[in-house]
XYZ file of C-alpha atoms in Angstrom:
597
model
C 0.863 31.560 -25.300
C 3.069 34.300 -24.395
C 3.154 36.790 -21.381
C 5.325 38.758 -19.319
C 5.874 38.048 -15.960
C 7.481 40.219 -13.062
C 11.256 40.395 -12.558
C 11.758 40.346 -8.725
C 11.904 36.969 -8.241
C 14.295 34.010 -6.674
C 17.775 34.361 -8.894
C 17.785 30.962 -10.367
C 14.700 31.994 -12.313
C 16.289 35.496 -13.376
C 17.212 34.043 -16.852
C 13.421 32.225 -17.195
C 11.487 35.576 -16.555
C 13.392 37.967 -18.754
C 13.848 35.841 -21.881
C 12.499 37.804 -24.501
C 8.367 38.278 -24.846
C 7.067 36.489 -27.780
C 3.713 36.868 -29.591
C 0.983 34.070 -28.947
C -1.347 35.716 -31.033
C -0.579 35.680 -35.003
C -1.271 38.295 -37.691
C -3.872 37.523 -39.982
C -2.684 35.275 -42.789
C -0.194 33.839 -40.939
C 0.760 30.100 -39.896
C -0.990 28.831 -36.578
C -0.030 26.538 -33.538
C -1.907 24.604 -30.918
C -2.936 26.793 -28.164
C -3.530 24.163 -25.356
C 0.039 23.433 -23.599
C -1.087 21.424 -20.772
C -2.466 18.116 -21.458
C -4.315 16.187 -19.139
C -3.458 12.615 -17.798
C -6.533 10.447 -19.497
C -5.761 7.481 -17.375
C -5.186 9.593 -13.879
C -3.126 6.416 -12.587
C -0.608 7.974 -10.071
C -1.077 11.628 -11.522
C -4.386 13.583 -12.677
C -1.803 15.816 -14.608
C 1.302 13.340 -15.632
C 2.537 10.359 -16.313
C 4.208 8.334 -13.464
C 4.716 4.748 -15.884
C 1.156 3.209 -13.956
C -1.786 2.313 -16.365
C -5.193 1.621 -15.487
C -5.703 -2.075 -14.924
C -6.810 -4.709 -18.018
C -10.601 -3.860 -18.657
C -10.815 -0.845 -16.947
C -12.570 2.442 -19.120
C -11.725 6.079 -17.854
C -13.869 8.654 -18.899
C -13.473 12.696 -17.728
C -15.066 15.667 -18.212
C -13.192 18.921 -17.089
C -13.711 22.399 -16.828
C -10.522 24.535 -17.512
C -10.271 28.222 -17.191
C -6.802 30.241 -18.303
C -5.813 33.634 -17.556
C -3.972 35.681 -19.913
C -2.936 32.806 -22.026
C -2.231 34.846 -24.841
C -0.304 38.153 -24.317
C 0.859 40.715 -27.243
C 3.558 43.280 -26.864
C 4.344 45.688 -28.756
C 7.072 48.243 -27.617
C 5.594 49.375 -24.271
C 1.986 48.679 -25.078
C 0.858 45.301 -24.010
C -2.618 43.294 -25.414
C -4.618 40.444 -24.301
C -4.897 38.760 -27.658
C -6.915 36.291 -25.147
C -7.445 37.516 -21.736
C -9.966 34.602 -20.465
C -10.676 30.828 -21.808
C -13.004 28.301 -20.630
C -12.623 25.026 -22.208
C -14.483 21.746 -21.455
C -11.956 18.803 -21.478
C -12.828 15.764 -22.476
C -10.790 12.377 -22.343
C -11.226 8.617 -22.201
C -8.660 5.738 -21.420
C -8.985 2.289 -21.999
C -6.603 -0.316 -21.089
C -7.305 -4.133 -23.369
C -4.565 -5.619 -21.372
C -1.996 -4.922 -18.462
C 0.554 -3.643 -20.715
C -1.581 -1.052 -22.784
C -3.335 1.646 -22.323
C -5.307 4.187 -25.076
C -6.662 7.480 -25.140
C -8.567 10.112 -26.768
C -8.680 13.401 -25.933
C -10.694 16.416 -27.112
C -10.976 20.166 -25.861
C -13.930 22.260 -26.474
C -13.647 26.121 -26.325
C -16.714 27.172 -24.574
C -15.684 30.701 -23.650
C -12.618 33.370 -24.724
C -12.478 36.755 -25.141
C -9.245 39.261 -25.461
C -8.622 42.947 -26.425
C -9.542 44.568 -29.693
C -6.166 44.718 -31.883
C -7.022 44.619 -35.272
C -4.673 47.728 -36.014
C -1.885 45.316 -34.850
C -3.144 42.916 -37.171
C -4.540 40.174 -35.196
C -8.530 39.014 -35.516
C -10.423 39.113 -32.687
C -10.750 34.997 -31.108
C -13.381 33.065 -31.871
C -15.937 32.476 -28.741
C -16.338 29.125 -28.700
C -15.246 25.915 -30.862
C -13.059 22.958 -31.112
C -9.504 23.118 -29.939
C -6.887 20.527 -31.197
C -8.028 16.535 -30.359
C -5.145 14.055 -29.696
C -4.851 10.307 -29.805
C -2.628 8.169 -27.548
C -1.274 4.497 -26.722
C 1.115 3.813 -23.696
C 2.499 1.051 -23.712
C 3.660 -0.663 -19.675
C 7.266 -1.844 -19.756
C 7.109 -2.446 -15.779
C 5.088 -2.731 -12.936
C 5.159 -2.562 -9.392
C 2.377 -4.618 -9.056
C 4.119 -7.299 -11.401
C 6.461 -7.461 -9.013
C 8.894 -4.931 -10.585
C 11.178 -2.313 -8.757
C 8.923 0.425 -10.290
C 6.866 1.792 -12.895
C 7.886 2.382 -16.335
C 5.956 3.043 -19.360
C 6.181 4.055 -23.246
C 4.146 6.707 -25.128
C 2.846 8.360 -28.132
C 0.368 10.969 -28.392
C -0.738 12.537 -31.900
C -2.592 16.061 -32.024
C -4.630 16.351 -35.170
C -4.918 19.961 -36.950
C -8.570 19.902 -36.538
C -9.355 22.739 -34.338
C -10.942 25.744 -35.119
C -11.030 28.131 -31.722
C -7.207 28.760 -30.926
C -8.083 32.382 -31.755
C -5.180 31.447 -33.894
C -5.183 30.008 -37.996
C -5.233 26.646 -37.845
C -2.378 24.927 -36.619
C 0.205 23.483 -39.826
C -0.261 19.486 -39.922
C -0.070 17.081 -37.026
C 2.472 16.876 -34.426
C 3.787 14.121 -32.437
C 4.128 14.082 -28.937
C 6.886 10.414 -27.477
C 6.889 10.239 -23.939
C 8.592 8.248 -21.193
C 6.940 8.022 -17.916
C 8.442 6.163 -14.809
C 7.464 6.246 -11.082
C 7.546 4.682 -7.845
C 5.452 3.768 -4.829
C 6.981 5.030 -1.315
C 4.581 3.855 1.443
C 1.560 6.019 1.719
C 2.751 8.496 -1.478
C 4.255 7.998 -4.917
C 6.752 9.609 -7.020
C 6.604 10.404 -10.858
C 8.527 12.029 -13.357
C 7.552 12.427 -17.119
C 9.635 13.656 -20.318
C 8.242 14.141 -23.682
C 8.947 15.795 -26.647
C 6.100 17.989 -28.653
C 7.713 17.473 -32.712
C 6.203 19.816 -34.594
C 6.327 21.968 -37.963
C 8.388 25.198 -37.219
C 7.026 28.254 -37.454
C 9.462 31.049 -38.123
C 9.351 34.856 -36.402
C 7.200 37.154 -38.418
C 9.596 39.858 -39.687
C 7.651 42.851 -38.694
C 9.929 45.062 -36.279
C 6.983 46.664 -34.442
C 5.412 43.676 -33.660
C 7.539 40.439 -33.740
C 6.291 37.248 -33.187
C 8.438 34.409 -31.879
C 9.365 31.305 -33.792
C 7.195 28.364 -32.591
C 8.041 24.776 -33.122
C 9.212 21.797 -31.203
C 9.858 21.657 -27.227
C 11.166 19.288 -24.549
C 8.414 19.490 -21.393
C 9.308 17.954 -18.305
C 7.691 17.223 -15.720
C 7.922 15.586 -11.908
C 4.630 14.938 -9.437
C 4.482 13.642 -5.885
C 1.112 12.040 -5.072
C -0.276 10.436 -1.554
C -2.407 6.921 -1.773
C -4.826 4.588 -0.502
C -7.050 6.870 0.891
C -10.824 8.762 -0.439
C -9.119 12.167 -0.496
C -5.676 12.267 -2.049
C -3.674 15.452 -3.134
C -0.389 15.709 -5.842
C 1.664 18.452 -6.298
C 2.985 19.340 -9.937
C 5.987 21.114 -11.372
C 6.249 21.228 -15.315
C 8.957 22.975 -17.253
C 9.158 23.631 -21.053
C 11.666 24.145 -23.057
C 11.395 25.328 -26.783
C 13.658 23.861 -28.765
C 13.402 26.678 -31.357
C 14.209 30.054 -28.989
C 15.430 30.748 -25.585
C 11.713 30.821 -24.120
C 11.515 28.816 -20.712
C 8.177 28.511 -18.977
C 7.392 26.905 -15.886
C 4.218 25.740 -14.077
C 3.624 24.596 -10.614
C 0.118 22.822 -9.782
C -1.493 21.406 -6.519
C -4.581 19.039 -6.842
C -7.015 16.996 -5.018
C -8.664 14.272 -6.001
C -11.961 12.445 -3.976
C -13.907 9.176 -4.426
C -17.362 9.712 -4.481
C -18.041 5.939 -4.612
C -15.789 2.939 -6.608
C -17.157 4.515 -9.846
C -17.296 8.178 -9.867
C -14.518 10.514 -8.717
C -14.153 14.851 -8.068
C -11.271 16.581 -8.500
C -9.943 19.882 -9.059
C -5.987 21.379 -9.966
C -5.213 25.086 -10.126
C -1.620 26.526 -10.238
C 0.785 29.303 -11.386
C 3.068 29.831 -14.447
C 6.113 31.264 -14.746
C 7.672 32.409 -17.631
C 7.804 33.345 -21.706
C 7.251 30.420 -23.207
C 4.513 30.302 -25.703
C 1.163 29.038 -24.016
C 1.830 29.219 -20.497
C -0.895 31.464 -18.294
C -0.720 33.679 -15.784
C -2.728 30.778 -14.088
C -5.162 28.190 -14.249
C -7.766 26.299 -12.480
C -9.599 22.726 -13.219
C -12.241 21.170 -11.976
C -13.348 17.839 -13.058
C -15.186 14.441 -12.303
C -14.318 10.910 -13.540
C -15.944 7.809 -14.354
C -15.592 3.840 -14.693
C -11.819 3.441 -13.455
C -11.321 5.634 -11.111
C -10.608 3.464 -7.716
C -6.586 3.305 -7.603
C -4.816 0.174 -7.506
C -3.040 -1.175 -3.911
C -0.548 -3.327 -3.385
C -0.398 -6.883 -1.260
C -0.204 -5.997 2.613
C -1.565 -2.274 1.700
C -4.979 -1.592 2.246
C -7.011 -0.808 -0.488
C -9.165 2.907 -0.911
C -12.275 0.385 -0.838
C -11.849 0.023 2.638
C -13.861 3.178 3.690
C -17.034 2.923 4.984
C -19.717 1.851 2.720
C -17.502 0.516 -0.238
C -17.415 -2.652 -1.460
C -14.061 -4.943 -0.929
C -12.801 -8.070 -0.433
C -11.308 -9.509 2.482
C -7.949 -9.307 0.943
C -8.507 -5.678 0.152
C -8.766 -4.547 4.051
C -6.645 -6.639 6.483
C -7.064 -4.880 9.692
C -10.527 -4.631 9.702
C -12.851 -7.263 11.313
C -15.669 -8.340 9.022
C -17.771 -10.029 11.432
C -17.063 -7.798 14.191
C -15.174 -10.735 16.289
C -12.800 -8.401 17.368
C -10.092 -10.980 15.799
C -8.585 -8.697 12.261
C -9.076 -10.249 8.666
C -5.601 -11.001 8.767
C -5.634 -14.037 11.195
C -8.966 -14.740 11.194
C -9.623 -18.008 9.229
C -13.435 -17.287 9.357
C -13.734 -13.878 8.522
C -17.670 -13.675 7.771
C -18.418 -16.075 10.955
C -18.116 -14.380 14.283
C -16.035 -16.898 16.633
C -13.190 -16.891 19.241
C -9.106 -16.298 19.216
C -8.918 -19.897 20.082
C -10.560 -21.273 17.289
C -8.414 -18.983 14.782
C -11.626 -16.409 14.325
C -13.742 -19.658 13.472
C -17.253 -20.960 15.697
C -17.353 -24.076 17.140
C -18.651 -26.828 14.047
C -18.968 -30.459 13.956
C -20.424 -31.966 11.152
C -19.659 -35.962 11.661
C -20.192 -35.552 15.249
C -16.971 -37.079 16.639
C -16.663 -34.437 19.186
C -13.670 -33.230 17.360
C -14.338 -29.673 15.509
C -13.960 -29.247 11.427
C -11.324 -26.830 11.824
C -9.211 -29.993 13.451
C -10.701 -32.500 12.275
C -8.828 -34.255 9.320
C -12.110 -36.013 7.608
C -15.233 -33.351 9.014
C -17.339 -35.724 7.227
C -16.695 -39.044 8.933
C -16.715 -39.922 12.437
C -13.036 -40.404 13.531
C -10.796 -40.901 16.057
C -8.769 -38.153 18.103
C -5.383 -40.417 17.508
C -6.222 -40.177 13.596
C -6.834 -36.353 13.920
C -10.628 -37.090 13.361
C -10.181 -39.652 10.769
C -11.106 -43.596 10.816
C -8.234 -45.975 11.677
C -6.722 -46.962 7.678
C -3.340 -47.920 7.026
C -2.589 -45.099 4.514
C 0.672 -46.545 4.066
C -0.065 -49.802 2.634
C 2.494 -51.507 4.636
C 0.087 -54.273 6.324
C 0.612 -52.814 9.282
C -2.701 -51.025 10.449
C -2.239 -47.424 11.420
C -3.733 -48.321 15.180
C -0.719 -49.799 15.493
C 1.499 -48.398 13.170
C 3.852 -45.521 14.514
C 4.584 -44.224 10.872
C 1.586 -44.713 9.712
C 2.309 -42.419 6.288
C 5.873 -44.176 5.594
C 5.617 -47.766 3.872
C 8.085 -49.872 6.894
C 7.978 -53.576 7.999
C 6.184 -54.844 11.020
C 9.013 -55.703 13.299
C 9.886 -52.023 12.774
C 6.471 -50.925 13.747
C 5.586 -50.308 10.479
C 8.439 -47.454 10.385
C 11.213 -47.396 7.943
C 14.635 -47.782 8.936
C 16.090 -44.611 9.184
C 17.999 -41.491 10.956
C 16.339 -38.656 9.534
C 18.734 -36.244 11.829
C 21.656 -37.811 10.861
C 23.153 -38.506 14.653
C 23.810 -41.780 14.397
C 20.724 -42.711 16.447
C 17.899 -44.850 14.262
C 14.249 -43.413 14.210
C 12.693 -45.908 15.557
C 14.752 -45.616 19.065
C 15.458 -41.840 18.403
C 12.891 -40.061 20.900
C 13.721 -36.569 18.776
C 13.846 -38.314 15.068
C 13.708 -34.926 13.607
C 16.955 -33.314 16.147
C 20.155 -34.028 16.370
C 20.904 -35.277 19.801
C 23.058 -37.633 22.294
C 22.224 -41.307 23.436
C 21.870 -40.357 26.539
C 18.958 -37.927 26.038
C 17.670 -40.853 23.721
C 18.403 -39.161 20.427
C 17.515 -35.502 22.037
C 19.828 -32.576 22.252
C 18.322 -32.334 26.033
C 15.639 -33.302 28.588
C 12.474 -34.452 27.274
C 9.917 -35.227 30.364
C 6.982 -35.836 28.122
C 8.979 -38.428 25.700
C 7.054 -36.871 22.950
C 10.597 -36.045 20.953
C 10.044 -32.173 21.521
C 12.807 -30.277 24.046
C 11.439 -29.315 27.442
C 12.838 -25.524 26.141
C 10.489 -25.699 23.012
C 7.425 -27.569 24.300
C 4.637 -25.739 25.399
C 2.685 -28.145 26.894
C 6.061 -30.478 28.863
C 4.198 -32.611 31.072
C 1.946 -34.048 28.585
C 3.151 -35.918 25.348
C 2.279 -33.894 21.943
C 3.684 -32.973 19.086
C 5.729 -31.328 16.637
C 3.339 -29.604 14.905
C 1.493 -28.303 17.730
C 4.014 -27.018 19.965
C 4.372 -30.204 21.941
C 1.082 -30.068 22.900
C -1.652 -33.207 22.337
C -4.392 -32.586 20.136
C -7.041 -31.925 22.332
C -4.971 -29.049 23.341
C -4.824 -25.868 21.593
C -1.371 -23.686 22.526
C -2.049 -19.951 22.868
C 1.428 -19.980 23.201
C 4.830 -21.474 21.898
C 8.281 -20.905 22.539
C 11.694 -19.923 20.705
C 14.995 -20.100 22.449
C 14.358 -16.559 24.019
C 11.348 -15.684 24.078
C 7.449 -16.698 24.257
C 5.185 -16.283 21.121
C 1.608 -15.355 21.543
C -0.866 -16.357 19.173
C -2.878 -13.632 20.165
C -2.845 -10.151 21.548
C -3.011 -8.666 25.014
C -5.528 -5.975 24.995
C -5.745 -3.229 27.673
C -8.697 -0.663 28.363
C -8.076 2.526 26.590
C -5.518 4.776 27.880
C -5.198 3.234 31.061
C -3.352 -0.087 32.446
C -6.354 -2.114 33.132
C -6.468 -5.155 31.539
C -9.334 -6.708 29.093
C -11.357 -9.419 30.199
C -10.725 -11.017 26.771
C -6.706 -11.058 27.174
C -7.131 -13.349 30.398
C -6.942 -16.518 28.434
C -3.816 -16.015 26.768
C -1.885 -14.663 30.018
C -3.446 -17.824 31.690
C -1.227 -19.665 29.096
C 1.581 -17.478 29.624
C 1.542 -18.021 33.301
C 0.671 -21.995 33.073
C 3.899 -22.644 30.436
C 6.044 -19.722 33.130
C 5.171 -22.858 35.894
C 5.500 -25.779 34.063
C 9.488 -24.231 32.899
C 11.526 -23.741 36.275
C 14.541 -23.897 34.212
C 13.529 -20.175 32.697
C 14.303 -18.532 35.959
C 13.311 -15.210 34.912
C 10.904 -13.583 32.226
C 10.797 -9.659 31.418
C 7.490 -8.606 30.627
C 7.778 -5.970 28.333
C 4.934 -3.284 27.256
C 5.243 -0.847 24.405
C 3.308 2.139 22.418
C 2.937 3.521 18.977
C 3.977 7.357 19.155
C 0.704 8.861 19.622
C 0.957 11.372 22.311
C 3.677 12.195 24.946
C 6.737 10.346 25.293
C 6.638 10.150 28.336
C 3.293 9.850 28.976
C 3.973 6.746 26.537
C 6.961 5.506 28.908
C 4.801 5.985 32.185
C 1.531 4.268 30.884
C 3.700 1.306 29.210
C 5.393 0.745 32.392
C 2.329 0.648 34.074
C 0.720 -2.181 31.461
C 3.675 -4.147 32.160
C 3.389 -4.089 35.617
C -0.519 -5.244 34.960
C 0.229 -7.929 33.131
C 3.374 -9.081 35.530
C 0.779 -8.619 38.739
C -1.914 -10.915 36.773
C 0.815 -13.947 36.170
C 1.310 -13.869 40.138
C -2.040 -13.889 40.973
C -1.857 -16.887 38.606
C 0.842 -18.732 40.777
C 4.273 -17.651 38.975
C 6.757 -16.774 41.835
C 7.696 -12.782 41.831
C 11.019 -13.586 41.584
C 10.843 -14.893 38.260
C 9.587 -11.834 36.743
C 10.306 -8.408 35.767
C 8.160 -5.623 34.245
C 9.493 -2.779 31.665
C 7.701 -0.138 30.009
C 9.585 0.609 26.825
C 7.238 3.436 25.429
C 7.591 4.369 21.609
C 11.016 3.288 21.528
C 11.600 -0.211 20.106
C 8.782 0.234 17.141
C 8.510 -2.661 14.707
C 6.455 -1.189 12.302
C 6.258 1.682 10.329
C 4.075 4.559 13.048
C 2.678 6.370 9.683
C 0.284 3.489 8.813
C -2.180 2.183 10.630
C -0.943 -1.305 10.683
C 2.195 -0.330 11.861
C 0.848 1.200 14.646
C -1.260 -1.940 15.612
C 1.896 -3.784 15.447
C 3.785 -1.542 17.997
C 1.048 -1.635 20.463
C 1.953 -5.122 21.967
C 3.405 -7.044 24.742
C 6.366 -9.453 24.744
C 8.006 -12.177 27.494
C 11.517 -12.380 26.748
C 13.390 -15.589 28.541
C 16.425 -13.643 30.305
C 19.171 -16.315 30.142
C 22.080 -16.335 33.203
C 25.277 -15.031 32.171
């Protein structure tokens, strides 16, 4: 509906605000057009206002109830005189989406008038609006061409809408036949917002100028609207800002809106939100400016990603372990992440998991191959069979899941590194090495085919799979070529260098595998931050942690000389500081193996 706006505005809009005023309201008699311009997003995936190519997920019913109010949506001028054909409208929106499966999505839409009123101008020749009645109901399908969550780039989607001539409270004649509304939506998540951008194009019956010269009313008919939204996610309270242009495709009118909404969860089911914004411009239907307010209901919790975590994760909503990685179910202090019993409180040893033992073999489920039958350590908890079927009983068998003859001790014959050096004599069957290191590309003191510089546990034969280590013994810590690996984390009392009592049994690891290694002659402790608070403050406290951690491993044994502490701060972050997992990942510790020059 058309208005005038004021002219002192940023140039680039110069030619928008003084395109010429048309007439929203028509003479009596004359052809009509659908008042309501903005149309709601029935699905609210990504955008409460547009389209951003994201449906609502297979099964899922929407349904909305909103309360719209528009200022001066319909303006008449005539010469210097100006009249509010409608001055004030209240409508109550109503919408419902329903999406059958992942790659469609339908709606139905319906606006009630519950309120307008405008100025008397019958002498102009236009009836005063009707109070209350039905505006003009649409139908729509969208159909999903691609999805983020389907593992796509981003999100793209197809759509129709159709707006039946139906209404009665425009304060307009009924609008000519049907019109047809093809849009194409596509959008993108970025982290913790998204990005959207919508085109569509409103075909419609024309509707020429009235010919009166005192009071002219602009042709209406069909118009390009575009539009563009940026949106945050994954929490309760989320906001989006809106900008949507029109274009009429029949005059030189240009109208622009800009909108800023919130949206908030009430619970999974039932969501509040409100959007109010200005409008800029001539084009038929735009107001001076509007305001919505609105609940939801049925599919309103927003989707998430793999590694996010989910809206679902606030306090008293239901989710699934999946949903929420970094929190701890079972209060354990051990994150759903790592912990491999997250609804049974237990111990960073035992991977989050308590101590259980069904068969009674002393050997605990979580290591035990067969927690039903009493076993043997040697057979990972498991009776002695010969799984092979090779006649050669796996008590005695040294490959006892490879079909091999007897005098080969039930082993194939073999070099599964290819040096040149048979399995059954090569010490490291699994690494190239020399005959002098018996098959190993160096010193082994164990025997137990694992390099001194990769075995965690040296002095005691173990292997491959555990870090060198035998199976009675758990490593809290393995090694790379340059640097140690903690299975867990070091924890420190808040804000202050102090170490946890719970971080002593990893650092007793760290210090035993620092002793056990005299050929890594020296190991930089290093401490870091997220980039909460000071930088410096960061550097100082950091430095301090290090220190803490470097004074615990010689009270442990490891010779001074052998170690060095650095405080690196915020400054060497391995995760993104906006999220909270990111930040959990750059509060940490690290040993790095300094290797001579």
């Amino acid at each position: 509906m058309s208005r005038s706006t004021p002219g002192q505005v940023m140039s680039w809009l110069a030619t928008l605000l003084t395109a010429n005023v048309a007439l929203a309201g028509a003479p009596a008699g004359s052809p009509g057009f659908a008042l309501e311009r903005l149309a709601l997003n029935p699905g609210a995936a990504g955008s409460l206002l547009l389209g951003t190519g994201e449906l609502l997920s297979q099964g899922e019913l929407r349904l909305s109830t909103v309360w719209h109010y528009q200022h001066k949506p319909v303006l008449l001028a005539s010469g210097n005189a100006h009249y509010q054909i409608i001055g004030n409208r209240l409508t109550t929106h109503l919408s419902a989406a329903y999406s059958p499966t992942t790659w469609l999505e339908l709606s139905a839409q319906l606006p009630l008038v519950a309120f307008q009123r405008g100025q008397d101008a019958v002498a102009q020749g236009f009836a005063a609006p009707t109070p209350f009645g039905v505006s003009t109901p649409s139908l729509g399908a969208r159909l999903g061409v691609l999805s983020q969550l389907r593992g796509h780039a981003m999100d793209l989607a197809l759509g129709l809408s159709l707006g039946l001539p139906l209404g009665n409270a425009s304060g307009l004649p009924p609008e000519l036949g049907a019109h047809v509304t093809p849009q194409v939506m596509v959008g993108r998540r970025l982290g913790w917002f998204r990005l959207g951008l919508e085109a569509q194009a409103l075909l419609r019956k024309r509707i020429d100028a009235t010919p009166d010269a005192a009071i002219q009313q602009a042709a209406q008919g069909s118009e390009l609207r575009l539009g563009a939204v940026a949106a945050t996610l994954g929490q309760r309270l989320r906001w989006e800002v809106n900008v949507v242009g029109t274009s009429p495709l029949v005059d030189s009118a240009k109208s622009m809106e800009v909108l800023v909404g919130g949206r908030y969860l009430l619970n999974t089911s039932v969501e509040l939100f409100a959007v109010g914004g200005v409008g800029l411009g001539a084009s038929a239907g735009t107001p001076l400016y509007r305001v919505m307010v609105g609940s939801a209901f049925g599919g309103v919790s927003p989707t998430w990603m793999k590694g996010e975590s989910s809206v679902n994760c606030s306090p008293g909503f239901k989710h699934t372990v999946d949903e929420c990685p970094e929190l701890d179910e079972d209060q354990d202090g051990i994150r759903n992440v790592v912990d491999k019993c997250p609804f049974e409180s237990g111990i960073l040893e035992r991977g989050g998991c308590p101590f259980l033992d069904q068969d009674g073999d002393g050997i605990e489920d979580s290591r035990d191959g067969c927690p039903t039958e009493v076993g043997l350590v040697a057979y990972q908890g498991c009776p002695m069979p010969d799984g092979d079927q090779d006649g050669v009983a796996d008590e005695v068998d040294s490959c006892p899941a490879d079909y091999g003859p007897a005098d080969n001790r039930g082993c194939p014959r073999r070099d599964k590194d290819g040096d040149g050096i048979e399995d059954d004599v090569d010490a490291c069957p699994l690494q190239p090495g020399e005959a002098k290191f018996k098959g190993c590309p160096e010193e082994d003191r164990d025997g137990d085919g694992l390099a001194n510089s990769l075995d965690s546990c040296p002095d005691m034969a173990g292997k491959t799979e555990n870090h060198g280590c035998p199976d009675h013994e758990i490593p809290m810590v393995y090694l790379e070529r340059d640097r140690f690996v903690l299975l867990g984390r070091v924890f420190f009392a808040p804000n202050q260098p102090k170490l946890e009592a719970r971080s002593h049994a990893q650092l007793d690891w760290v210090a035993r595998v620092i002793k056990e290694h005299p050929e890594f002659h020296h190991i930089s402790v290093g401490a870091h931050s997220d980039n909460r608070g000071f930088a410096q403050t960061n550097l100082y406290m950091t430095q301090a942690q290090a220190q803490a951690v470097q004074w615990y491993l010689i009270e442990r044994g490891v010779e001074p000389e052998r170690l060095e502490a650095r405080g690196y701060g915020d400054t060497r972050p391995i995760g993104d500081n906006n999220m909270v997992r990111g930040r959990e990942q750059n509060r940490r510790v690290e040993f790095k193996i300094v290797q001579p020059d």
